[in-house]
mmCIF file of C-alpha atoms and ligand atoms in Angstrom:
data_model
loop_
_atom_site.group_PDB
_atom_site.id
_atom_site.type_symbol
_atom_site.label_atom_id
_atom_site.label_comp_id
_atom_site.label_asym_id
_atom_site.label_seq_id
_atom_site.Cartn_x
_atom_site.Cartn_y
_atom_site.Cartn_z
ATOM 1 C CA UNK A 17 -26.760 -15.518 30.924
ATOM 2 C CA UNK A 18 -24.623 -16.812 27.971
ATOM 3 C CA UNK A 19 -25.184 -16.503 24.442
ATOM 4 C CA UNK A 20 -27.409 -18.923 22.927
ATOM 5 C CA UNK A 21 -26.398 -21.155 20.006
ATOM 6 C CA UNK A 22 -28.755 -19.671 17.614
ATOM 7 C CA UNK A 23 -27.666 -15.880 18.036
ATOM 8 C CA UNK A 24 -26.364 -15.626 14.548
ATOM 9 C CA UNK A 25 -30.001 -16.669 13.358
ATOM 10 C CA UNK A 26 -31.648 -14.200 15.804
ATOM 11 C CA UNK A 27 -29.603 -11.208 14.490
ATOM 12 C CA UNK A 28 -29.633 -12.291 10.738
ATOM 13 C CA UNK A 29 -26.051 -11.827 10.506
ATOM 14 C CA UNK A 30 -25.189 -13.409 7.416
ATOM 15 C CA UNK A 31 -22.295 -15.999 7.447
ATOM 16 C CA UNK A 32 -19.116 -13.707 6.586
ATOM 17 C CA UNK A 33 -17.178 -14.966 3.761
ATOM 18 C CA UNK A 34 -14.602 -11.879 3.679
ATOM 19 C CA UNK A 35 -11.219 -11.458 2.440
ATOM 20 C CA UNK A 36 -10.277 -10.474 -1.296
ATOM 21 C CA UNK A 37 -9.719 -14.081 -2.471
ATOM 22 C CA UNK A 38 -13.301 -15.168 -1.646
ATOM 23 C CA UNK A 39 -14.792 -11.909 -3.030
ATOM 24 C CA UNK A 40 -12.530 -11.793 -6.368
ATOM 25 C CA UNK A 41 -12.117 -15.543 -6.876
ATOM 26 C CA UNK A 42 -13.043 -15.484 -10.317
ATOM 27 C CA UNK A 43 -10.499 -12.613 -11.122
ATOM 28 C CA UNK A 44 -7.659 -14.195 -9.432
ATOM 29 C CA UNK A 45 -5.348 -17.204 -10.285
ATOM 30 C CA UNK A 46 -6.865 -19.507 -7.400
ATOM 31 C CA UNK A 47 -9.096 -22.709 -7.921
ATOM 32 C CA UNK A 48 -12.780 -23.005 -6.549
ATOM 33 C CA UNK A 49 -11.491 -25.488 -3.865
ATOM 34 C CA UNK A 50 -8.136 -23.316 -3.092
ATOM 35 C CA UNK A 51 -8.055 -22.797 0.634
ATOM 36 C CA UNK A 52 -7.568 -18.895 1.190
ATOM 37 C CA UNK A 53 -5.393 -18.039 3.965
ATOM 38 C CA UNK A 54 -6.737 -14.779 4.901
ATOM 39 C CA UNK A 55 -7.244 -12.331 7.586
ATOM 40 C CA UNK A 56 -10.341 -10.408 5.896
ATOM 41 C CA UNK A 57 -7.991 -8.092 3.982
ATOM 42 C CA UNK A 58 -9.157 -5.440 1.384
ATOM 43 C CA UNK A 59 -12.546 -3.615 1.577
ATOM 44 C CA UNK A 60 -10.556 -0.569 2.616
ATOM 45 C CA UNK A 61 -12.266 2.901 2.846
ATOM 46 C CA UNK A 62 -12.360 5.514 0.082
ATOM 47 C CA UNK A 63 -12.215 8.735 1.940
ATOM 48 C CA UNK A 64 -12.940 12.035 0.156
ATOM 49 C CA UNK A 65 -10.763 14.899 1.311
ATOM 50 C CA UNK A 66 -13.232 17.690 2.003
ATOM 51 C CA UNK A 67 -11.082 19.848 4.064
ATOM 52 C CA UNK A 68 -7.886 19.660 2.189
ATOM 53 C CA UNK A 69 -9.939 20.037 -1.218
ATOM 54 C CA UNK A 70 -11.680 23.280 0.333
ATOM 55 C CA UNK A 71 -8.272 24.781 1.190
ATOM 56 C CA UNK A 72 -6.921 24.052 -2.303
ATOM 57 C CA UNK A 73 -8.961 26.745 -4.196
ATOM 58 C CA UNK A 74 -9.194 24.544 -7.057
ATOM 59 C CA UNK A 75 -12.464 22.495 -7.700
ATOM 60 C CA UNK A 76 -11.289 18.827 -7.390
ATOM 61 C CA UNK A 77 -12.792 15.366 -6.474
ATOM 62 C CA UNK A 78 -9.789 14.353 -4.142
ATOM 63 C CA UNK A 79 -9.988 11.005 -2.346
ATOM 64 C CA UNK A 80 -7.673 8.667 -0.409
ATOM 65 C CA UNK A 81 -7.772 4.772 -0.599
ATOM 66 C CA UNK A 82 -6.900 4.125 3.051
ATOM 67 C CA UNK A 83 -5.161 0.979 2.678
ATOM 68 C CA UNK A 84 -3.441 1.278 6.335
ATOM 69 C CA UNK A 85 -7.081 -0.243 7.170
ATOM 70 C CA UNK A 86 -5.882 -3.530 6.149
ATOM 71 C CA UNK A 87 -5.244 -6.411 8.826
ATOM 72 C CA UNK A 88 -1.644 -5.613 9.287
ATOM 73 C CA UNK A 89 -1.930 -1.956 8.570
ATOM 74 C CA UNK A 90 -0.581 -1.691 4.985
ATOM 75 C CA UNK A 91 -1.599 -2.563 1.411
ATOM 76 C CA UNK A 92 1.010 -5.487 1.660
ATOM 77 C CA UNK A 93 -1.985 -7.832 2.914
ATOM 78 C CA UNK A 94 -3.685 -7.658 -0.595
ATOM 79 C CA UNK A 95 -0.762 -9.300 -1.906
ATOM 80 C CA UNK A 96 0.349 -11.480 0.929
ATOM 81 C CA UNK A 97 -3.122 -13.430 1.044
ATOM 82 C CA UNK A 98 -2.613 -14.496 -2.635
ATOM 83 C CA UNK A 99 1.211 -15.234 -2.117
ATOM 84 C CA UNK A 100 0.831 -17.359 0.995
ATOM 85 C CA UNK A 101 -2.288 -19.075 -0.198
ATOM 86 C CA UNK A 102 -0.358 -20.022 -3.105
ATOM 87 C CA UNK A 103 2.743 -21.052 -1.244
ATOM 88 C CA UNK A 104 0.618 -23.351 0.984
ATOM 89 C CA UNK A 105 -1.268 -24.807 -1.751
ATOM 90 C CA UNK A 106 2.189 -25.744 -3.503
ATOM 91 C CA UNK A 107 3.261 -27.159 -0.337
ATOM 92 C CA UNK A 108 5.572 -24.541 0.724
ATOM 93 C CA UNK A 109 6.541 -24.665 4.460
ATOM 94 C CA UNK A 110 8.416 -21.517 4.866
ATOM 95 C CA UNK A 111 8.434 -17.997 3.018
ATOM 96 C CA UNK A 112 11.296 -15.457 3.250
ATOM 97 C CA UNK A 113 11.325 -11.820 1.735
ATOM 98 C CA UNK A 114 13.435 -8.446 2.212
ATOM 99 C CA UNK A 115 11.621 -5.705 3.491
ATOM 100 C CA UNK A 116 11.691 -2.250 4.596
ATOM 101 C CA UNK A 117 9.155 -3.126 7.147
ATOM 102 C CA UNK A 118 5.673 -3.728 5.999
ATOM 103 C CA UNK A 119 6.081 -6.824 3.923
ATOM 104 C CA UNK A 120 7.825 -8.379 6.626
ATOM 105 C CA UNK A 121 4.854 -7.744 8.944
ATOM 106 C CA UNK A 122 2.448 -8.741 6.651
ATOM 107 C CA UNK A 123 4.398 -11.842 5.618
ATOM 108 C CA UNK A 124 4.795 -12.992 9.268
ATOM 109 C CA UNK A 125 1.236 -12.591 9.979
ATOM 110 C CA UNK A 126 0.129 -14.545 7.155
ATOM 111 C CA UNK A 127 2.467 -17.159 7.977
ATOM 112 C CA UNK A 128 1.330 -17.300 11.590
ATOM 113 C CA UNK A 129 -2.031 -17.736 10.012
ATOM 114 C CA UNK A 130 -1.201 -20.458 7.781
ATOM 115 C CA UNK A 131 0.953 -22.130 10.398
ATOM 116 C CA UNK A 132 4.306 -22.050 8.260
ATOM 117 C CA UNK A 133 7.516 -20.492 8.778
ATOM 118 C CA UNK A 134 8.720 -16.715 7.879
ATOM 119 C CA UNK A 135 12.278 -15.401 7.493
ATOM 120 C CA UNK A 136 12.503 -11.767 6.955
ATOM 121 C CA UNK A 137 15.406 -9.573 6.142
ATOM 122 C CA UNK A 138 15.288 -5.818 7.109
ATOM 123 C CA UNK A 139 17.775 -3.123 7.238
ATOM 124 C CA UNK A 140 19.427 -2.574 10.507
ATOM 125 C CA UNK A 141 18.060 0.219 12.346
ATOM 126 C CA UNK A 142 16.050 1.511 9.160
ATOM 127 C CA UNK A 143 12.570 0.141 9.918
ATOM 128 C CA UNK A 144 9.809 1.749 11.749
ATOM 129 C CA UNK A 145 9.305 0.422 15.263
ATOM 130 C CA UNK A 146 5.672 -0.799 14.795
ATOM 131 C CA UNK A 147 6.744 -2.672 11.858
ATOM 132 C CA UNK A 148 9.526 -4.384 13.623
ATOM 133 C CA UNK A 149 7.048 -5.256 16.614
ATOM 134 C CA UNK A 150 4.731 -6.827 14.030
ATOM 135 C CA UNK A 151 7.347 -9.233 12.503
ATOM 136 C CA UNK A 152 8.662 -10.278 16.136
ATOM 137 C CA UNK A 153 5.096 -10.635 17.610
ATOM 138 C CA UNK A 154 3.922 -12.733 14.715
ATOM 139 C CA UNK A 155 6.798 -15.183 15.322
ATOM 140 C CA UNK A 156 8.813 -14.801 12.379
ATOM 141 C CA UNK A 157 12.739 -15.097 12.304
ATOM 142 C CA UNK A 158 13.737 -11.517 12.087
ATOM 143 C CA UNK A 159 17.162 -11.035 10.285
ATOM 144 C CA UNK A 160 18.714 -7.508 10.428
ATOM 145 C CA UNK A 161 21.137 -7.045 7.998
ATOM 146 C CA UNK A 162 23.966 -4.479 8.073
ATOM 147 C CA UNK A 163 22.717 -3.143 4.610
ATOM 148 C CA UNK A 164 19.724 -1.644 2.937
ATOM 149 C CA UNK A 165 16.878 -3.177 1.369
ATOM 150 C CA UNK A 166 18.434 -3.505 -2.092
ATOM 151 C CA UNK A 167 21.297 -5.680 -0.677
ATOM 152 C CA UNK A 168 18.489 -7.761 1.393
ATOM 153 C CA UNK A 169 16.763 -8.250 -1.780
ATOM 154 C CA UNK A 170 19.948 -9.637 -3.657
ATOM 155 C CA UNK A 171 20.429 -11.940 -0.866
ATOM 156 C CA UNK A 172 17.135 -13.201 -0.600
ATOM 157 C CA UNK A 173 17.134 -14.244 -4.237
ATOM 158 C CA UNK A 174 20.431 -15.921 -3.728
ATOM 159 C CA UNK A 175 19.353 -17.963 -0.884
ATOM 160 C CA UNK A 176 15.695 -18.969 -2.157
ATOM 161 C CA UNK A 177 17.730 -20.780 -5.004
ATOM 162 C CA UNK A 178 19.448 -22.978 -2.508
ATOM 163 C CA UNK A 179 16.655 -23.639 0.294
ATOM 164 C CA UNK A 180 13.129 -24.484 0.014
ATOM 165 C CA UNK A 181 11.896 -21.123 0.769
ATOM 166 C CA UNK A 182 9.124 -19.100 -0.930
ATOM 167 C CA UNK A 183 10.091 -15.664 -1.862
ATOM 168 C CA UNK A 184 6.911 -13.400 -0.978
ATOM 169 C CA UNK A 185 8.506 -10.154 -2.299
ATOM 170 C CA UNK A 186 6.454 -8.530 -5.129
ATOM 171 C CA UNK A 187 8.706 -10.621 -7.696
ATOM 172 C CA UNK A 188 6.315 -13.437 -6.777
ATOM 173 C CA UNK A 189 3.678 -12.932 -9.178
ATOM 174 C CA UNK A 190 0.893 -13.897 -7.170
ATOM 175 C CA UNK A 191 1.626 -10.511 -4.962
ATOM 176 C CA UNK A 192 0.633 -8.279 -7.861
ATOM 177 C CA UNK A 193 -2.284 -10.334 -8.742
ATOM 178 C CA UNK A 194 -3.735 -10.070 -5.020
ATOM 179 C CA UNK A 195 -2.641 -5.989 -5.014
ATOM 180 C CA UNK A 196 -4.509 -5.487 -8.447
ATOM 181 C CA UNK A 197 -7.611 -5.754 -6.343
ATOM 182 C CA UNK A 198 -7.376 -2.244 -4.981
ATOM 183 C CA UNK A 199 -8.252 -1.017 -8.440
ATOM 184 C CA UNK A 200 -11.546 -3.340 -8.600
ATOM 185 C CA UNK A 201 -12.583 -1.712 -5.131
ATOM 186 C CA UNK A 202 -11.820 1.929 -6.568
ATOM 187 C CA UNK A 203 -13.937 1.278 -9.342
ATOM 188 C CA UNK A 204 -16.812 -0.035 -7.496
ATOM 189 C CA UNK A 205 -16.509 2.601 -4.892
ATOM 190 C CA UNK A 206 -16.465 5.527 -7.418
ATOM 191 C CA UNK A 207 -18.628 3.710 -9.819
ATOM 192 C CA UNK A 208 -16.032 4.623 -12.491
ATOM 193 C CA UNK A 209 -12.235 4.671 -12.792
ATOM 194 C CA UNK A 210 -10.589 7.870 -11.512
ATOM 195 C CA UNK A 211 -8.835 10.492 -13.885
ATOM 196 C CA UNK A 212 -5.829 10.286 -11.789
ATOM 197 C CA UNK A 213 -4.375 7.721 -9.471
ATOM 198 C CA UNK A 214 -1.221 8.800 -7.225
ATOM 199 C CA UNK A 215 0.681 6.753 -5.054
ATOM 200 C CA UNK A 216 4.203 6.157 -3.551
ATOM 201 C CA UNK A 217 6.718 4.376 -5.627
ATOM 202 C CA UNK A 218 9.648 2.217 -3.835
ATOM 203 C CA UNK A 219 9.935 -1.240 -5.466
ATOM 204 C CA UNK A 220 7.359 -0.240 -7.958
ATOM 205 C CA UNK A 221 5.144 -3.300 -7.411
ATOM 206 C CA UNK A 222 2.118 -1.631 -6.268
ATOM 207 C CA UNK A 223 1.870 0.913 -9.063
ATOM 208 C CA UNK A 224 2.219 -1.742 -11.498
ATOM 209 C CA UNK A 225 -0.495 -3.897 -9.717
ATOM 210 C CA UNK A 226 -2.862 -0.943 -9.494
ATOM 211 C CA UNK A 227 -2.391 -0.585 -13.287
ATOM 212 C CA UNK A 228 -3.208 -4.106 -14.002
ATOM 213 C CA UNK A 229 -6.325 -3.931 -11.961
ATOM 214 C CA UNK A 230 -7.594 -0.995 -13.887
ATOM 215 C CA UNK A 231 -6.492 -2.422 -17.107
ATOM 216 C CA UNK A 232 -8.468 -5.420 -16.217
ATOM 217 C CA UNK A 233 -11.638 -3.346 -15.577
ATOM 218 C CA UNK A 234 -11.583 -1.858 -18.997
ATOM 219 C CA UNK A 235 -10.464 -4.286 -21.316
ATOM 220 C CA UNK A 236 -8.772 -2.874 -24.619
ATOM 221 C CA UNK A 237 -9.354 -4.516 -27.975
ATOM 222 C CA UNK A 238 -8.690 -8.419 -28.202
ATOM 223 C CA UNK A 239 -8.362 -9.132 -24.415
ATOM 224 C CA UNK A 240 -4.582 -7.470 -24.158
ATOM 225 C CA UNK A 241 -4.624 -5.632 -21.218
ATOM 226 C CA UNK A 242 -1.183 -4.288 -20.454
ATOM 227 C CA UNK A 243 2.380 -5.006 -20.798
ATOM 228 C CA UNK A 244 2.701 -4.270 -17.138
ATOM 229 C CA UNK A 245 1.504 -7.700 -16.730
ATOM 230 C CA UNK A 246 3.075 -10.490 -18.207
ATOM 231 C CA UNK A 247 1.089 -13.487 -16.005
ATOM 232 C CA UNK A 248 -1.033 -14.715 -18.867
ATOM 233 C CA UNK A 249 1.294 -13.923 -21.777
ATOM 234 C CA UNK A 250 -0.865 -11.091 -23.062
ATOM 235 C CA UNK A 251 -4.151 -13.021 -23.209
ATOM 236 C CA UNK A 252 -5.908 -11.922 -19.904
ATOM 237 C CA UNK A 253 -8.599 -14.268 -18.728
ATOM 238 C CA UNK A 254 -9.604 -11.611 -16.269
ATOM 239 C CA UNK A 255 -10.437 -8.820 -18.642
ATOM 240 C CA UNK A 256 -13.693 -6.989 -18.042
ATOM 241 C CA UNK A 257 -15.666 -4.284 -19.626
ATOM 242 C CA UNK A 258 -16.757 -2.801 -16.510
ATOM 243 C CA UNK A 259 -15.839 0.780 -17.151
ATOM 244 C CA UNK A 260 -14.647 2.690 -20.169
ATOM 245 C CA UNK A 261 -11.527 4.701 -19.105
ATOM 246 C CA UNK A 262 -8.362 4.191 -16.751
ATOM 247 C CA UNK A 263 -6.682 6.583 -14.859
ATOM 248 C CA UNK A 264 -3.329 8.325 -15.631
ATOM 249 C CA UNK A 265 -1.057 6.930 -13.263
ATOM 250 C CA UNK A 266 1.182 9.156 -11.118
ATOM 251 C CA UNK A 267 4.112 7.688 -9.231
ATOM 252 C CA UNK A 268 6.145 9.654 -6.439
ATOM 253 C CA UNK A 269 9.408 8.960 -5.184
ATOM 254 C CA UNK A 270 11.448 10.766 -2.260
ATOM 255 C CA UNK A 271 13.989 12.974 -3.682
ATOM 256 C CA UNK A 272 16.734 11.057 -1.987
ATOM 257 C CA UNK A 273 15.441 7.612 -3.306
ATOM 258 C CA UNK A 274 14.240 8.535 -6.788
ATOM 259 C CA UNK A 275 15.736 6.018 -9.366
ATOM 260 C CA UNK A 276 12.622 6.476 -11.670
ATOM 261 C CA UNK A 277 13.460 10.160 -11.873
ATOM 262 C CA UNK A 278 17.385 9.696 -12.268
ATOM 263 C CA UNK A 279 16.465 6.865 -14.953
ATOM 264 C CA UNK A 280 18.945 4.298 -13.259
ATOM 265 C CA UNK A 281 19.286 2.780 -9.910
ATOM 266 C CA UNK A 282 20.864 4.475 -7.111
ATOM 267 C CA UNK A 283 23.524 3.221 -4.554
ATOM 268 C CA UNK A 284 22.725 4.766 -1.318
ATOM 269 C CA UNK A 285 19.070 5.824 -1.125
ATOM 270 C CA UNK A 286 18.044 8.121 1.838
ATOM 271 C CA UNK A 287 14.910 9.518 3.133
ATOM 272 C CA UNK A 288 12.789 9.833 6.054
ATOM 273 C CA UNK A 289 10.046 7.768 4.459
ATOM 274 C CA UNK A 290 11.842 4.339 5.255
ATOM 275 C CA UNK A 291 9.278 2.132 3.719
ATOM 276 C CA UNK A 292 10.377 3.763 0.363
ATOM 277 C CA UNK A 293 14.115 3.904 0.752
ATOM 278 C CA UNK A 294 14.896 1.736 -2.008
ATOM 279 C CA UNK A 295 17.473 2.457 -4.945
ATOM 280 C CA UNK A 296 16.903 -0.561 -7.293
ATOM 281 C CA UNK A 297 13.301 -1.109 -7.721
ATOM 282 C CA UNK A 298 12.403 -4.828 -8.912
ATOM 283 C CA UNK A 299 9.193 -3.912 -10.996
ATOM 284 C CA UNK A 300 11.093 -1.385 -12.986
ATOM 285 C CA UNK A 301 10.082 -2.311 -16.492
ATOM 286 C CA UNK A 302 6.311 -3.175 -15.538
ATOM 287 C CA UNK A 303 6.065 0.254 -13.627
ATOM 288 C CA UNK A 304 7.467 2.063 -16.849
ATOM 289 C CA UNK A 305 4.875 0.115 -18.911
ATOM 290 C CA UNK A 306 2.251 1.461 -16.411
ATOM 291 C CA UNK A 307 3.429 4.943 -16.693
ATOM 292 C CA UNK A 308 3.641 4.962 -20.574
ATOM 293 C CA UNK A 309 0.480 3.023 -21.326
ATOM 294 C CA UNK A 310 -1.520 5.765 -18.993
ATOM 295 C CA UNK A 311 0.260 8.845 -20.253
ATOM 296 C CA UNK A 312 1.354 9.150 -16.615
ATOM 297 C CA UNK A 313 4.645 10.423 -14.841
ATOM 298 C CA UNK A 314 7.062 9.957 -12.047
ATOM 299 C CA UNK A 315 7.997 12.718 -9.805
ATOM 300 C CA UNK A 316 9.810 13.426 -6.609
ATOM 301 C CA UNK A 317 9.150 14.980 -3.290
ATOM 302 C CA UNK A 318 11.608 16.378 -0.554
ATOM 303 C CA UNK A 319 11.339 14.805 2.919
ATOM 304 C CA UNK A 320 10.181 18.252 4.086
ATOM 305 C CA UNK A 321 7.352 18.111 1.685
ATOM 306 C CA UNK A 322 6.732 14.376 2.661
ATOM 307 C CA UNK A 323 6.340 15.318 6.386
ATOM 308 C CA UNK A 324 4.305 18.260 5.856
ATOM 309 C CA UNK A 325 1.488 16.358 3.936
ATOM 310 C CA UNK A 326 1.571 13.675 6.784
ATOM 311 C CA UNK A 327 0.989 16.196 9.414
ATOM 312 C CA UNK A 328 -1.637 17.992 7.065
ATOM 313 C CA UNK A 329 -3.631 14.662 6.470
ATOM 314 C CA UNK A 330 -3.674 14.025 10.205
ATOM 315 C CA UNK A 331 -4.536 17.650 11.328
ATOM 316 C CA UNK A 332 -7.134 18.175 8.534
ATOM 317 C CA UNK A 333 -8.769 14.973 7.768
ATOM 318 C CA UNK A 334 -8.192 12.697 10.609
ATOM 319 C CA UNK A 335 -6.164 10.214 8.600
ATOM 320 C CA UNK A 336 -3.238 9.082 9.964
ATOM 321 C CA UNK A 337 -0.585 7.503 7.764
ATOM 322 C CA UNK A 338 3.051 6.627 7.432
ATOM 323 C CA UNK A 339 5.457 9.074 5.882
ATOM 324 C CA UNK A 340 6.023 6.976 2.840
ATOM 325 C CA UNK A 341 2.057 7.005 2.321
ATOM 326 C CA UNK A 342 2.013 10.701 2.683
ATOM 327 C CA UNK A 343 4.006 11.225 -0.689
ATOM 328 C CA UNK A 344 1.281 10.487 -2.457
ATOM 329 C CA UNK A 345 -0.890 13.658 -1.097
ATOM 330 C CA UNK A 346 2.406 15.852 -1.273
ATOM 331 C CA UNK A 347 2.848 15.078 -4.919
ATOM 332 C CA UNK A 348 -1.078 15.175 -5.785
ATOM 333 C CA UNK A 349 -1.359 18.669 -3.966
ATOM 334 C CA UNK A 350 1.697 20.064 -5.812
ATOM 335 C CA UNK A 351 0.376 18.642 -9.268
ATOM 336 C CA UNK A 352 -3.111 20.093 -8.764
ATOM 337 C CA UNK A 353 -1.754 23.493 -7.672
ATOM 338 C CA UNK A 354 0.331 23.468 -10.688
ATOM 339 C CA UNK A 355 -2.208 22.434 -13.082
ATOM 340 C CA UNK A 356 -0.636 19.133 -14.180
ATOM 341 C CA UNK A 357 -3.747 17.639 -12.688
ATOM 342 C CA UNK A 358 -6.214 19.689 -14.169
ATOM 343 C CA UNK A 359 -9.485 21.179 -12.066
ATOM 344 C CA UNK A 360 -12.593 19.091 -11.954
ATOM 345 C CA UNK A 361 -10.469 15.769 -12.152
ATOM 346 C CA UNK A 362 -11.401 13.063 -9.975
ATOM 347 C CA UNK A 363 -8.010 11.995 -8.131
ATOM 348 C CA UNK A 364 -7.502 8.915 -5.971
ATOM 349 C CA UNK A 365 -4.139 8.828 -3.819
ATOM 350 C CA UNK A 366 -3.429 5.471 -2.150
ATOM 351 C CA UNK A 367 -2.538 5.926 1.588
ATOM 352 C CA UNK A 368 -0.460 2.691 1.672
ATOM 353 C CA UNK A 369 0.301 2.277 5.310
ATOM 354 C CA UNK A 370 -1.126 3.265 9.072
ATOM 355 C CA UNK A 371 0.534 6.017 10.971
ATOM 356 C CA UNK A 372 0.908 3.912 13.909
ATOM 357 C CA UNK A 373 3.327 2.093 12.207
ATOM 358 C CA UNK A 374 6.057 4.656 12.832
ATOM 359 C CA UNK A 375 5.208 6.478 16.072
ATOM 360 C CA UNK A 376 8.618 8.027 16.272
ATOM 361 C CA UNK A 377 8.316 9.958 13.026
ATOM 362 C CA UNK A 378 4.717 11.021 14.086
ATOM 363 C CA UNK A 379 5.703 12.299 17.710
ATOM 364 C CA UNK A 380 9.123 14.205 16.416
ATOM 365 C CA UNK A 381 6.406 15.975 14.267
ATOM 366 C CA UNK A 382 4.564 17.492 17.272
ATOM 367 C CA UNK A 383 7.277 19.248 19.077
ATOM 368 C CA UNK A 384 5.716 21.384 21.910
ATOM 369 C CA UNK A 385 2.267 19.741 21.571
ATOM 370 C CA UNK A 386 2.633 17.891 24.967
ATOM 371 C CA UNK A 387 1.586 19.880 28.028
ATOM 372 C CA UNK A 388 2.921 18.700 31.102
ATOM 373 C CA UNK A 389 0.991 20.064 34.317
ATOM 374 C CA UNK A 390 0.774 19.355 37.857
ATOM 375 C CA UNK A 391 -2.598 17.131 38.604
ATOM 376 C CA UNK A 392 -4.526 20.335 40.011
ATOM 377 C CA UNK A 393 -7.705 21.726 38.769
ATOM 378 C CA UNK A 394 -6.136 25.363 38.006
ATOM 379 C CA UNK A 395 -3.219 24.095 36.033
ATOM 380 C CA UNK A 396 -5.240 21.773 34.166
ATOM 381 C CA UNK A 397 -7.968 24.677 33.545
ATOM 382 C CA UNK A 398 -5.198 27.016 32.623
ATOM 383 C CA UNK A 399 -3.967 24.475 29.923
ATOM 384 C CA UNK A 400 -7.607 24.076 28.685
ATOM 385 C CA UNK A 401 -8.480 27.755 28.408
ATOM 386 C CA UNK A 402 -4.938 28.957 27.121
ATOM 387 C CA UNK A 403 -5.638 26.688 24.075
ATOM 388 C CA UNK A 404 -9.544 27.359 23.596
HETATM 389 N N1 LIG B 529 4.069 2.676 0.791
HETATM 390 C C1 LIG B 529 4.489 1.613 1.971
HETATM 391 C C2 LIG B 529 3.908 2.012 3.239
HETATM 392 C C3 LIG B 529 5.351 0.580 1.772
HETATM 393 O O1 LIG B 529 5.714 0.037 2.644
HETATM 394 C C4 LIG B 529 5.803 0.406 0.542
HETATM 395 C C5 LIG B 529 6.940 -0.416 0.199
HETATM 396 C C6 LIG B 529 5.586 1.375 -0.701
HETATM 397 C C7 LIG B 529 4.607 2.217 -0.253
HETATM 398 C C8 LIG B 529 5.973 1.384 -2.066
HETATM 399 O O2 LIG B 529 5.471 0.099 -2.763
HETATM 400 O O3 LIG B 529 7.246 -1.228 -3.347
HETATM 401 O O4 LIG B 529 5.403 -1.537 -4.355
HETATM 402 O O5 LIG B 529 6.557 0.580 -4.870
HETATM 403 N N2 LIG B 529 7.278 -1.465 1.101
HETATM 404 C C9 LIG B 529 8.139 -2.593 0.975
HETATM 405 C C10 LIG B 529 8.139 -3.471 2.126
HETATM 406 C C11 LIG B 529 9.168 -2.327 -0.027
HETATM 407 O O6 LIG B 529 9.115 -4.095 2.282
HETATM 408 O O7 LIG B 529 7.391 -3.100 3.133
HETATM 409 P P1 LIG B 529 6.256 -0.627 -3.891
#
């Protein structure tokens, strides 16, 4: 028997109007009639790390905001729903970005959803396999350049001046407007702002957007929220008095790709965390404002520390993220242990991308874990009993 037409009424399922533009329409630069290009992004889990906290021996309330649970597996979808919605509204037929992988996957998906074209520039051989598969499957034109992200970004800016293409990197202000909603959700989920918010920093758009969101939730005097946002020239129409405090913002970079720690851009960034293999961050000034205004700091973690946290989060908490995302855990754990983040703090780490994005790095972390045996009862039993 097929489903009856009135199944929805029988089950009392409300009409689902998901996606962050619909949810936060009055806190985003969209009109009531703007058609949202959405894949029902946002509304991601905030998961408390019970096991890792227990191991720490320091009383702490430690959480991850699991942004890998967005439709294309990364936080980029929050910005992309806004950027593509506005591009379509303004009549654009094609979008372009440079990417270390996740932006290209997200741009490709939202362009497919909107029925427009996407061109993505990625560093040849330096993007994780899952991300490349996504960009290709969604039908974007994938252009691998013999160069790094920073060179790709430079090319995109130059080419977009000569062709009818909308840039959807985070220099597009709508990207950060969408991404700020992550802070709205954390405030709703915790019922307050956390004391510390830790996250990976590459191009530095996301730390800026997080801070914009928190600043809008806790309006300062005369509606000025933060210098990290220039969207409304200092008079923020989205400022609210939802909470009284804002978190300290802590940004971590890979040691081989750490311009914020060096204090200047670097020529040849290198790290296993390919998503944040960036030497010339586009949101440099904004991110410094976020850091200064929140009394925060930037620090760096080695590839070894990143991979250790990558594995720890998967093994101890069942949360699988990509290497770049794990840097927020690596850094936070170090700063909790050394007291920079004091005991009894509430800490949120943004886990920016899903682990399935980069299966190669994950598998290389598990050497010796694959047991291959003959298809016989005794050999399989032995493999089980030896490991009980
Ligand atoms: N984590 C992941 C998984 C990312 O993909 C990125 C950036 C970041 C963190 C850093 O965020 O750039 O706002 O500081 N990925 C971009 C891309 C550069 O092209 O996918 P950011």
